[in-house]
Short mmCIF file of C-alpha atoms and ligand atoms in Angstrom, two decimals:
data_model
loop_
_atom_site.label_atom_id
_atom_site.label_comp_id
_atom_site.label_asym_id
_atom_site.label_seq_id
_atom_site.Cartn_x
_atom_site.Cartn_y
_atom_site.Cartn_z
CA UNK E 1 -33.49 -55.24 27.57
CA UNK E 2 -35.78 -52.36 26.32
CA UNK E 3 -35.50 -49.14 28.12
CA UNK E 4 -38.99 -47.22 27.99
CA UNK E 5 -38.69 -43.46 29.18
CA UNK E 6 -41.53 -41.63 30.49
CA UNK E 7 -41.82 -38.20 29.89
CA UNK E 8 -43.61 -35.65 32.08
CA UNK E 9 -44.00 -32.00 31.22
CA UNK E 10 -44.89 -30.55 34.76
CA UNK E 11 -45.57 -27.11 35.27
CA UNK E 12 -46.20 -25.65 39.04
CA UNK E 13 -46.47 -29.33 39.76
CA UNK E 14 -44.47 -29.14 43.18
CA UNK E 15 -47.66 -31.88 44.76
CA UNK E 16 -47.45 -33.96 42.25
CA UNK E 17 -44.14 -35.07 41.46
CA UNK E 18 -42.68 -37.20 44.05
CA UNK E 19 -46.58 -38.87 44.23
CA UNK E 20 -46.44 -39.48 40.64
CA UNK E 21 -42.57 -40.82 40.23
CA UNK E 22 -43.63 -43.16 43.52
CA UNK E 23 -46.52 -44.76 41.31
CA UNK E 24 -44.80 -44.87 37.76
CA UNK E 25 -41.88 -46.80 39.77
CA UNK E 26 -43.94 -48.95 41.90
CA UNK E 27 -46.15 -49.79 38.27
CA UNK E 28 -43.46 -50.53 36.08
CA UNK E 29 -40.86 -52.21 38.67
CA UNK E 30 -44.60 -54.75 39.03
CA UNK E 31 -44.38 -55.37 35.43
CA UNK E 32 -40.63 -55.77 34.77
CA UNK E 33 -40.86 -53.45 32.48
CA UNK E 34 -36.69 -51.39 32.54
CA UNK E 35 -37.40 -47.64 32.87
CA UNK E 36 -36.22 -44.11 33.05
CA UNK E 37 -38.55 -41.28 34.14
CA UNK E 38 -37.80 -37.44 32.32
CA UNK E 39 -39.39 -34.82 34.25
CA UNK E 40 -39.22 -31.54 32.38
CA UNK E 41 -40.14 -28.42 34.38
CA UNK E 42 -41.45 -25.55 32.32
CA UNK E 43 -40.20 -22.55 34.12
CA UNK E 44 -41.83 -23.42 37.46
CA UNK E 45 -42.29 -21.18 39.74
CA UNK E 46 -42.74 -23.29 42.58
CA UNK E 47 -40.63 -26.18 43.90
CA UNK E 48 -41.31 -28.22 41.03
CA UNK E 49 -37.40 -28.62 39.78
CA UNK E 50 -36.54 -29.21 43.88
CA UNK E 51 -39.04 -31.39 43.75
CA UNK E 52 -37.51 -33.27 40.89
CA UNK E 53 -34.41 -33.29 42.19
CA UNK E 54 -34.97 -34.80 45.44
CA UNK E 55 -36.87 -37.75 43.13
CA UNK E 56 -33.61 -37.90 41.34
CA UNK E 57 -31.32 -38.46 44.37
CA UNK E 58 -33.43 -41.14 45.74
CA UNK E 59 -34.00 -43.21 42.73
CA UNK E 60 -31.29 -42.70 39.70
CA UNK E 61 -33.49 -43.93 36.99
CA UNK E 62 -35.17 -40.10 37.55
CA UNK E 63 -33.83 -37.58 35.26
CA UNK E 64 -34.89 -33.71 34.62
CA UNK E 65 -34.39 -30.23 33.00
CA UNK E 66 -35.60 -27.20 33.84
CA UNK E 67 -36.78 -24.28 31.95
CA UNK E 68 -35.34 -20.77 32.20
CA UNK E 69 -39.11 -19.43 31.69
CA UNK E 70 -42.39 -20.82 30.84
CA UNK E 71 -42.50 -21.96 27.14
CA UNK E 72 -45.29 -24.22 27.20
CA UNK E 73 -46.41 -27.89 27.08
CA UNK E 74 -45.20 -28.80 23.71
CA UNK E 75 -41.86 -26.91 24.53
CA UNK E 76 -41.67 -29.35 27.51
CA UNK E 77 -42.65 -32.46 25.51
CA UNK E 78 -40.21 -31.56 23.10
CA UNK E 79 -37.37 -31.00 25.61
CA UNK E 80 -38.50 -34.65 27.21
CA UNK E 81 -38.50 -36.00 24.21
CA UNK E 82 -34.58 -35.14 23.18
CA UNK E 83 -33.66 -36.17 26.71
CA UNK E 84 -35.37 -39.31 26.70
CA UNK E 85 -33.06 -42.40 25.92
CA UNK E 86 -35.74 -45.39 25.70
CA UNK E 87 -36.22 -47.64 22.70
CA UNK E 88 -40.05 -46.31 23.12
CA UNK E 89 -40.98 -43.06 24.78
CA UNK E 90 -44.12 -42.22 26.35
CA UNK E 91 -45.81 -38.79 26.87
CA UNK E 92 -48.04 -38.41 29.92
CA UNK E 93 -49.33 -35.75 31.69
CA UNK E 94 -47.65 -35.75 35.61
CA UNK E 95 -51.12 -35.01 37.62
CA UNK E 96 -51.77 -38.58 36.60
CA UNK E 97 -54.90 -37.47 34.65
CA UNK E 98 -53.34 -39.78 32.13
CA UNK E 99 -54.02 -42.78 33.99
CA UNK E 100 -50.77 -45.00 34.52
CA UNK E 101 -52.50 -48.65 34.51
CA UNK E 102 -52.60 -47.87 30.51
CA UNK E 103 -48.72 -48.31 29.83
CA UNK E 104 -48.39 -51.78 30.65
CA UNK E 105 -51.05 -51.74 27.65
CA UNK E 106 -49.15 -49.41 25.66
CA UNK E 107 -45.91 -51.38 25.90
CA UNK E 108 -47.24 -54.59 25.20
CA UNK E 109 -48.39 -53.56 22.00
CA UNK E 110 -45.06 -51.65 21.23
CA UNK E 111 -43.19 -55.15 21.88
CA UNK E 112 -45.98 -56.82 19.52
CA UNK E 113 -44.49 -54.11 16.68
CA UNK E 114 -46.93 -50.92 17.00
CA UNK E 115 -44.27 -47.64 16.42
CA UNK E 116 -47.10 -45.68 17.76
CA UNK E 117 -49.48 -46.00 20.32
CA UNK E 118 -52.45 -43.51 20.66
CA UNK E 119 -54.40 -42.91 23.94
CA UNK E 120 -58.24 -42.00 23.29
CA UNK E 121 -60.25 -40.63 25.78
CA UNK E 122 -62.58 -42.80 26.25
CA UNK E 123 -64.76 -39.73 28.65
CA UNK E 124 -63.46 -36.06 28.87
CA UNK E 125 -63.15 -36.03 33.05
CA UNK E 126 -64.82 -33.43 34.60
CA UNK E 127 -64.87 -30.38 32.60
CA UNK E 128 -67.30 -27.06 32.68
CA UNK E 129 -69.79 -27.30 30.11
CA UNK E 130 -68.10 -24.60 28.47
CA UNK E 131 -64.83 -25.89 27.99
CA UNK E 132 -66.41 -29.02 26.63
CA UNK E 133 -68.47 -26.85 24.28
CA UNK E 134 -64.99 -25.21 23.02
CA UNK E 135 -62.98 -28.51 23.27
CA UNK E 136 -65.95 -29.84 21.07
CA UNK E 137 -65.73 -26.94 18.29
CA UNK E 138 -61.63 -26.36 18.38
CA UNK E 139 -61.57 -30.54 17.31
CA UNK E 140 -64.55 -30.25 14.93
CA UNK E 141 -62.54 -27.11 13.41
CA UNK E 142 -59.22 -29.04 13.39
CA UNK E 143 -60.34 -32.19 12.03
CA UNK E 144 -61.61 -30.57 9.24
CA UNK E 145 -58.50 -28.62 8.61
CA UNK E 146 -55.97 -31.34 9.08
CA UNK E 147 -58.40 -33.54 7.59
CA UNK E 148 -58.04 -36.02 10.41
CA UNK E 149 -60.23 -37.35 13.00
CA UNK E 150 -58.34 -35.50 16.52
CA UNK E 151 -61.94 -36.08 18.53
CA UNK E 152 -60.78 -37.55 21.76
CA UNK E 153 -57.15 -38.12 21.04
CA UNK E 154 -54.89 -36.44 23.17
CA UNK E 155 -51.17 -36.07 24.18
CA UNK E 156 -50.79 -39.64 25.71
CA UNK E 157 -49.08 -41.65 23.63
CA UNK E 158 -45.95 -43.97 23.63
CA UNK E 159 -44.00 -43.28 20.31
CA UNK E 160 -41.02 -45.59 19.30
CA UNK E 161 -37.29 -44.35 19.06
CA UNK E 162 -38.02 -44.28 15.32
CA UNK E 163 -40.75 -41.42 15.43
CA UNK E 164 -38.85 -39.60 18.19
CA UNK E 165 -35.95 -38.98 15.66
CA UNK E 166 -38.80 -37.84 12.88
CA UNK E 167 -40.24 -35.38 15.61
CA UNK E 168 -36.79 -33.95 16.63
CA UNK E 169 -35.74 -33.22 13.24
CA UNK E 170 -38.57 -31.03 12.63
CA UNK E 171 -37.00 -28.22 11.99
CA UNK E 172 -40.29 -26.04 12.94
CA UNK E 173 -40.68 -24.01 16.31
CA UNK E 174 -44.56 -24.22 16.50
CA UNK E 175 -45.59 -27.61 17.18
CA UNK E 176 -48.19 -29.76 17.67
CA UNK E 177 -47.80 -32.83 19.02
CA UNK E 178 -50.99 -34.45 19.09
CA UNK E 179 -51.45 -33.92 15.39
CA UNK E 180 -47.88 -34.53 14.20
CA UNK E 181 -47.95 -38.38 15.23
CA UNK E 182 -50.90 -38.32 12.90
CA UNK E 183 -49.03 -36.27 10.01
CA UNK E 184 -45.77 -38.39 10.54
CA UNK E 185 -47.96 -42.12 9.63
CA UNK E 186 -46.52 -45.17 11.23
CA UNK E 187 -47.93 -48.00 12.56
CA UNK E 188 -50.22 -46.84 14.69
CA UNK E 189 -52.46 -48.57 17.22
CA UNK E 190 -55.13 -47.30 19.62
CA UNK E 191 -55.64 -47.75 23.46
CA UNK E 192 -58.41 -46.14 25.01
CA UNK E 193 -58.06 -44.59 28.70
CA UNK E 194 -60.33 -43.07 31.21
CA UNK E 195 -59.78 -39.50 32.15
CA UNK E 196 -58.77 -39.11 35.75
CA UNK E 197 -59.57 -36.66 38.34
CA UNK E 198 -56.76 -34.09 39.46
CA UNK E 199 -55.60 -35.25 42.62
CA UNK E 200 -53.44 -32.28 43.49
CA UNK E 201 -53.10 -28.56 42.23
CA UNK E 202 -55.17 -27.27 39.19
CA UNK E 203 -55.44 -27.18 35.09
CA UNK E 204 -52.56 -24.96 34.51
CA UNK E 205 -54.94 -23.40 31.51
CA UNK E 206 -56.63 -20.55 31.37
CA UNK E 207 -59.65 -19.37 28.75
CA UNK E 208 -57.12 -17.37 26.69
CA UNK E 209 -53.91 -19.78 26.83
CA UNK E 210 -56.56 -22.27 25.41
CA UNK E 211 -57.24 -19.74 22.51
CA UNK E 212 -54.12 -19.23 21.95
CA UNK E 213 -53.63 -23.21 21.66
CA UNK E 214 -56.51 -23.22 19.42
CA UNK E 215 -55.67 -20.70 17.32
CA UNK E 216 -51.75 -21.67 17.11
CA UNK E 217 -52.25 -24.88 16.16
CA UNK E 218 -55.36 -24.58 13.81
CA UNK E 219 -52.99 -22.55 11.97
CA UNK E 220 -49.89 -24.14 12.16
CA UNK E 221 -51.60 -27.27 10.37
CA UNK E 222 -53.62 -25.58 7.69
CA UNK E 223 -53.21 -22.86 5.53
CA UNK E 224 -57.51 -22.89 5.13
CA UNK E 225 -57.95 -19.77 6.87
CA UNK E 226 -55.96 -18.21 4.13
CA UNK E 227 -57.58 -19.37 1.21
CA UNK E 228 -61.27 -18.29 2.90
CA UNK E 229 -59.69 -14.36 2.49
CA UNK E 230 -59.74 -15.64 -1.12
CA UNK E 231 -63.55 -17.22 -0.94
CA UNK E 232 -64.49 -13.98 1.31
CA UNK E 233 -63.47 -12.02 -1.62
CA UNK E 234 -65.16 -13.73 -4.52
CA UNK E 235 -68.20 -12.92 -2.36
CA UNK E 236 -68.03 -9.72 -2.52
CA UNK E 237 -67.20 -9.76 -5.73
CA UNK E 238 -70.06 -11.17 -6.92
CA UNK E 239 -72.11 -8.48 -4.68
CA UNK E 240 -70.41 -5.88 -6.39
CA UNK E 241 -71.56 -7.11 -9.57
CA UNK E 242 -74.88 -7.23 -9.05
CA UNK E 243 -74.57 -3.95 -7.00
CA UNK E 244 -72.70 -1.93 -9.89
CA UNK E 245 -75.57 -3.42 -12.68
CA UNK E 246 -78.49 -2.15 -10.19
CA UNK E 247 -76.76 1.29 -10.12
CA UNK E 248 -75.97 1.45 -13.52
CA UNK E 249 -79.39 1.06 -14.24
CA UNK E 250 -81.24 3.59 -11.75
CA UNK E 251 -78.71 5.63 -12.90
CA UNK E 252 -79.44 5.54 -16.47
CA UNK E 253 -83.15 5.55 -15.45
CA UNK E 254 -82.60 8.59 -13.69
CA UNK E 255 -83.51 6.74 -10.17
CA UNK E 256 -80.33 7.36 -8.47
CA UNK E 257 -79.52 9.50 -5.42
CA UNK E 258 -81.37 7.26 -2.80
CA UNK E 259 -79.72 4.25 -1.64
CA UNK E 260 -78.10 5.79 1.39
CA UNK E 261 -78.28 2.86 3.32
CA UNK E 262 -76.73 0.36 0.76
CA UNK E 263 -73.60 2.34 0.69
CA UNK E 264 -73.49 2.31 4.64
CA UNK E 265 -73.91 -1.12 4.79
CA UNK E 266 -71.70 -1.91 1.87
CA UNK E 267 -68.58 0.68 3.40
CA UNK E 268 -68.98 -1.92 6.75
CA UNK E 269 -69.17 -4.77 5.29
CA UNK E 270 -66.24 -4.75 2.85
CA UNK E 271 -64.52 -2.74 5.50
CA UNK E 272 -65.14 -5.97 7.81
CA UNK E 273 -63.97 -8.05 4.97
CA UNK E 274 -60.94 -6.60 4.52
CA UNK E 275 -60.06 -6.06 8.41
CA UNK E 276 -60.67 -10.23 9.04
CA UNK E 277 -58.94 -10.95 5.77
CA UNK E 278 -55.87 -8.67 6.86
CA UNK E 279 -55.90 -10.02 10.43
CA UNK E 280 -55.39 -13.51 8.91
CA UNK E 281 -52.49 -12.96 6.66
CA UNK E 282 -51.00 -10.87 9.66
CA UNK E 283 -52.02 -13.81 11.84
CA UNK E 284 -49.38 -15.79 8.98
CA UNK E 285 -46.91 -13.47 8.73
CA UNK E 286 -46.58 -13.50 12.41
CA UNK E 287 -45.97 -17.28 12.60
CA UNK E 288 -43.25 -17.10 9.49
CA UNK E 289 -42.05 -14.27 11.37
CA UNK E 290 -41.25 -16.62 14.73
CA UNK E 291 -40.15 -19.23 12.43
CA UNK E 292 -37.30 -17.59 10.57
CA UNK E 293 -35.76 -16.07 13.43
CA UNK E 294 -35.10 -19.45 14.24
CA UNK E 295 -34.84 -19.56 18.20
CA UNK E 296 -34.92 -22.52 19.97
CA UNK E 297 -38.01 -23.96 21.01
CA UNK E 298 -36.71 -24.07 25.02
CA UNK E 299 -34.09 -22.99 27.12
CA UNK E 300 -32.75 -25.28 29.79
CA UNK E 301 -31.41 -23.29 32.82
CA UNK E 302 -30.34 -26.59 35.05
CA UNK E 303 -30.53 -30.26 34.98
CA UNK E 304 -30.26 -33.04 37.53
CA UNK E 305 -26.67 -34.50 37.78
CA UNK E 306 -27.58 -37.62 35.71
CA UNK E 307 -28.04 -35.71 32.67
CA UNK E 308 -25.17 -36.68 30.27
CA UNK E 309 -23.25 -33.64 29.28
CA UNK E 310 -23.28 -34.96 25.88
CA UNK E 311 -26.94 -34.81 25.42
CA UNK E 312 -26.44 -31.32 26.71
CA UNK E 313 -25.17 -29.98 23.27
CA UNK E 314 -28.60 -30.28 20.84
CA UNK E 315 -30.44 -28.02 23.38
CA UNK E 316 -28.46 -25.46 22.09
CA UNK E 317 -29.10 -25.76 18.29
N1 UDP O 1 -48.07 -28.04 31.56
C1 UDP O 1 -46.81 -27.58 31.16
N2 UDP O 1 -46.68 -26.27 30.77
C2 UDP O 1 -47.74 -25.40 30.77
C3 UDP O 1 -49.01 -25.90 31.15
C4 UDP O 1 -49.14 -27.22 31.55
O1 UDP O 1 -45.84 -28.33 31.15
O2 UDP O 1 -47.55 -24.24 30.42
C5 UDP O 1 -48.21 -29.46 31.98
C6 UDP O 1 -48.84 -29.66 33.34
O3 UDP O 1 -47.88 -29.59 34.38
C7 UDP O 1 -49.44 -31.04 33.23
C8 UDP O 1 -49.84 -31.11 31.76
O4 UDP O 1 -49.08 -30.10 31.09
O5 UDP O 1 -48.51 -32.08 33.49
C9 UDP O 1 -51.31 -30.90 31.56
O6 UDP O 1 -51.70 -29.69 32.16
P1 UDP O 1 -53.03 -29.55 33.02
O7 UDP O 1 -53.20 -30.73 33.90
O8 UDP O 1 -52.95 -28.22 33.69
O9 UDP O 1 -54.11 -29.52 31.87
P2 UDP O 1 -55.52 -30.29 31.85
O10 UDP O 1 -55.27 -31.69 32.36
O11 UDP O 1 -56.39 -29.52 32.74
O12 UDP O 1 -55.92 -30.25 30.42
MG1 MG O 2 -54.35 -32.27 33.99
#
C-alpha cells in the first residue's frame, strides 16, 4: 500500500504539535489512507522537539529531527523532505493554517496520476493590510521575474517520490520551494484551500525576516536585478550625452560657468546610480559567496528513536 508522509516544519510550535499529530491521525486513519508524520523542529527554543517526542512514543508512525539552531522554513522543509519515506510527500504548515480536510483531496488526485499537487489560497486569512499590501507586491515582483504566476500559491503541496529526488539533488543552498515545484514541471494539478485561523501561538515572521524572504528568493530565481544596473546605466548614458552636447555648446558660446545646480544634481544622481548598482552585484556576490562554501543547508542535533540510522548519513553531505 502507498505510504504518504506528512511533513511539518514547526518552529516554537510547543501548542501545536500534539493537537495537530491528533488530527492528521484521526483524518487519515478515517480515510484509510497508510501514513507517516515528519515533524522537523527548526532550532526551537521551546518544547517543540519534547513535544515531538512524546507524539513519537505514543504513536510510531511519528518521526522527527531537530535543528541545532534556527535555519529557517525551507531548511526545515528540506530536512522533512530527505526524511520522509512516502511514495508522495506532503508539505503543510503544523498550526493547521493549511487546512487538513484538503489531503484526502490531494491524495486522490496523486492516486489518479498528478506528480504534483498545488494548494491555492483560495483567501489570504486574516492578515494586516500591510502585509497584504507587501504579500501583494513581493508576488507581483516575483511573477514577473520567474515569469510565473506565484499569486496565491503557497507551500502546501503534496509532491510525488519522483520530484522529491529532483528537489534533493539540488545541489543549491538557497531555496525556494514554492517556486521550484514550478521550475522542476511535472504533472501538476491544482486544489484550492481556505486559509485557517491560528489556533495556538503566533506567525513566527517578523517585517524584516519577510524582507529577507523577499529579497532572497527574488534573487535566487532571477538574475533581473542585475541586468537593470545595465539599463540604469544606459540611462545615464544617454543623459550624459545630451548633457556633454549642451556644455559643449555654452561653452563654445561663451555661456558657461553657471549651471551649478546641474552638476549637484548630476554628482547625486550618478552617485545614487552607482551605490544601488554596486549594492546589487554585492547583493550577488554575497549569495555565490554562501553557495561555494558549500555548507549544508541544516544541521540535525537529535532525532526521535525511529529515525533509521541509515537515513542519518545524507544530512551530513
Ligand atoms: N517555521 C519554521 N521556521 C521558521 C519560521 C516558521 O519552521 O523560522 C514554520 C512554523 O512553525 C509554521 C510554518 O513555518 O509551521 C509557517 O509559519 P507561520 O505560521 O509562523 O507563518 P504564517 O502562517 O504566519 O505565514
Ligand atoms: Mg501560520
Amino acid at each position: 500500500m502507498a505510504l504518504l508522509s506528512v511533513v511539518l516544519p514547526a518552529y516554537n510550535e510547543e501548542q501545536n504539535i500534539e493537537n495537530t499529530a491528533r488530527v492528521l491521525s484521526e483524518l487519515l486513519n478515517r480515510h484509510g489512507i497508510d501514513y507517516e508524520l515528519v515533524f522537523i523542529s527548526d532550532g526551537s527554543v521551546d518544547g517543540t522537539f519534547q513535544e515531538i517526542q512524546r507524539a513519537a512514543a505514543r504513536d510510531p508512525r511519528v518521526k522527527g529531527a531537530e535543528f541545532s539552531r534556527n535555519f529557517g522554513k525551507e531548511a526545515a522543509i528540506f530536512a522533512g523532505l530527505e526524511l520522509a519515506a512516502g511514495d508522495a510527500v506532503i508539505v503543510m504548515d503544523c498550526d493547521l493554517q493549511h487546512p487538513p480536510e484538503t489531503i484526502p483531496q490531494m491524495w486522490k488526485l496523486w492516486q489518479e496520476g498528478a506528480e504534483i499537487v498545488e494548494g491555492i489560497k483560495k483567501n489570504r486569512g486574516r492578515e494586516s493590510i500591510f502585509y497584504r499590501l507587501s504579500a501583494g507586491l513581493f508576488y507581483k515582483i516575483m511573477s514577473r521575474l520567474i515569469r510565473m504566476d506565484m499569486s496565491s500559491t503557497s507551500d502546501f503541496k503534496l509532491l510525488d517520490r519522483k520530484v522529491v529526488k529532483v528537489l534533493l539533488e539540488l545541489p543549491e543552498r538557497n531555496t525556494f520551494f514554492r517556486a521550484l515545484t514550478f521550475w522542476a514541471g511535472f504533472r501538476t494539478e491544482r486544489v484550492e484551500y481556505e486559509v485557517q485561523e491560528r489556533q495556538f501561538g503566533e506567525s513566527k515572521w517578523s517585517f524584516f525576516s519577510l524582507m529577507r524572504y523577499a529579497v532572497t528568493n527574488a534573487t535566487s530565481f532571477s538574475t533581473l536585478p542585475l541586468q537593470a544596473v545595465t539599463v540604469m546605466g544606459m540611462i545615464s548614458l544617454i543623459f550624459s550625452a545630451i548633457l556633454a552636447v549642451q556644455t559643449l555648446v555654452r561653452y563654445v558660446t561663451g555661456t558657461a560657468v553657471e549651471g551649478f545646480t546641474t552638476v549637484i544634481l548630476l554628482l547625486l544622481i550618478i552617485g545614487g546610480f552607482l551605490m544601488v548598482s554596486l549594492g546589487i552585484i554585492g547583493h550577488y556576490i554575497a549569495r555565490i559567496y554562501e553557495e561555494v562554501k558549500g555548507r549544508p543547508k541544516y544541521i540535525i542535533s537529535r532525532t526521535t528513536e525511529n529515525v533509521p540510522e541509515t537515513a542519518k548519513g545524507i544530512w551530513r553531505k
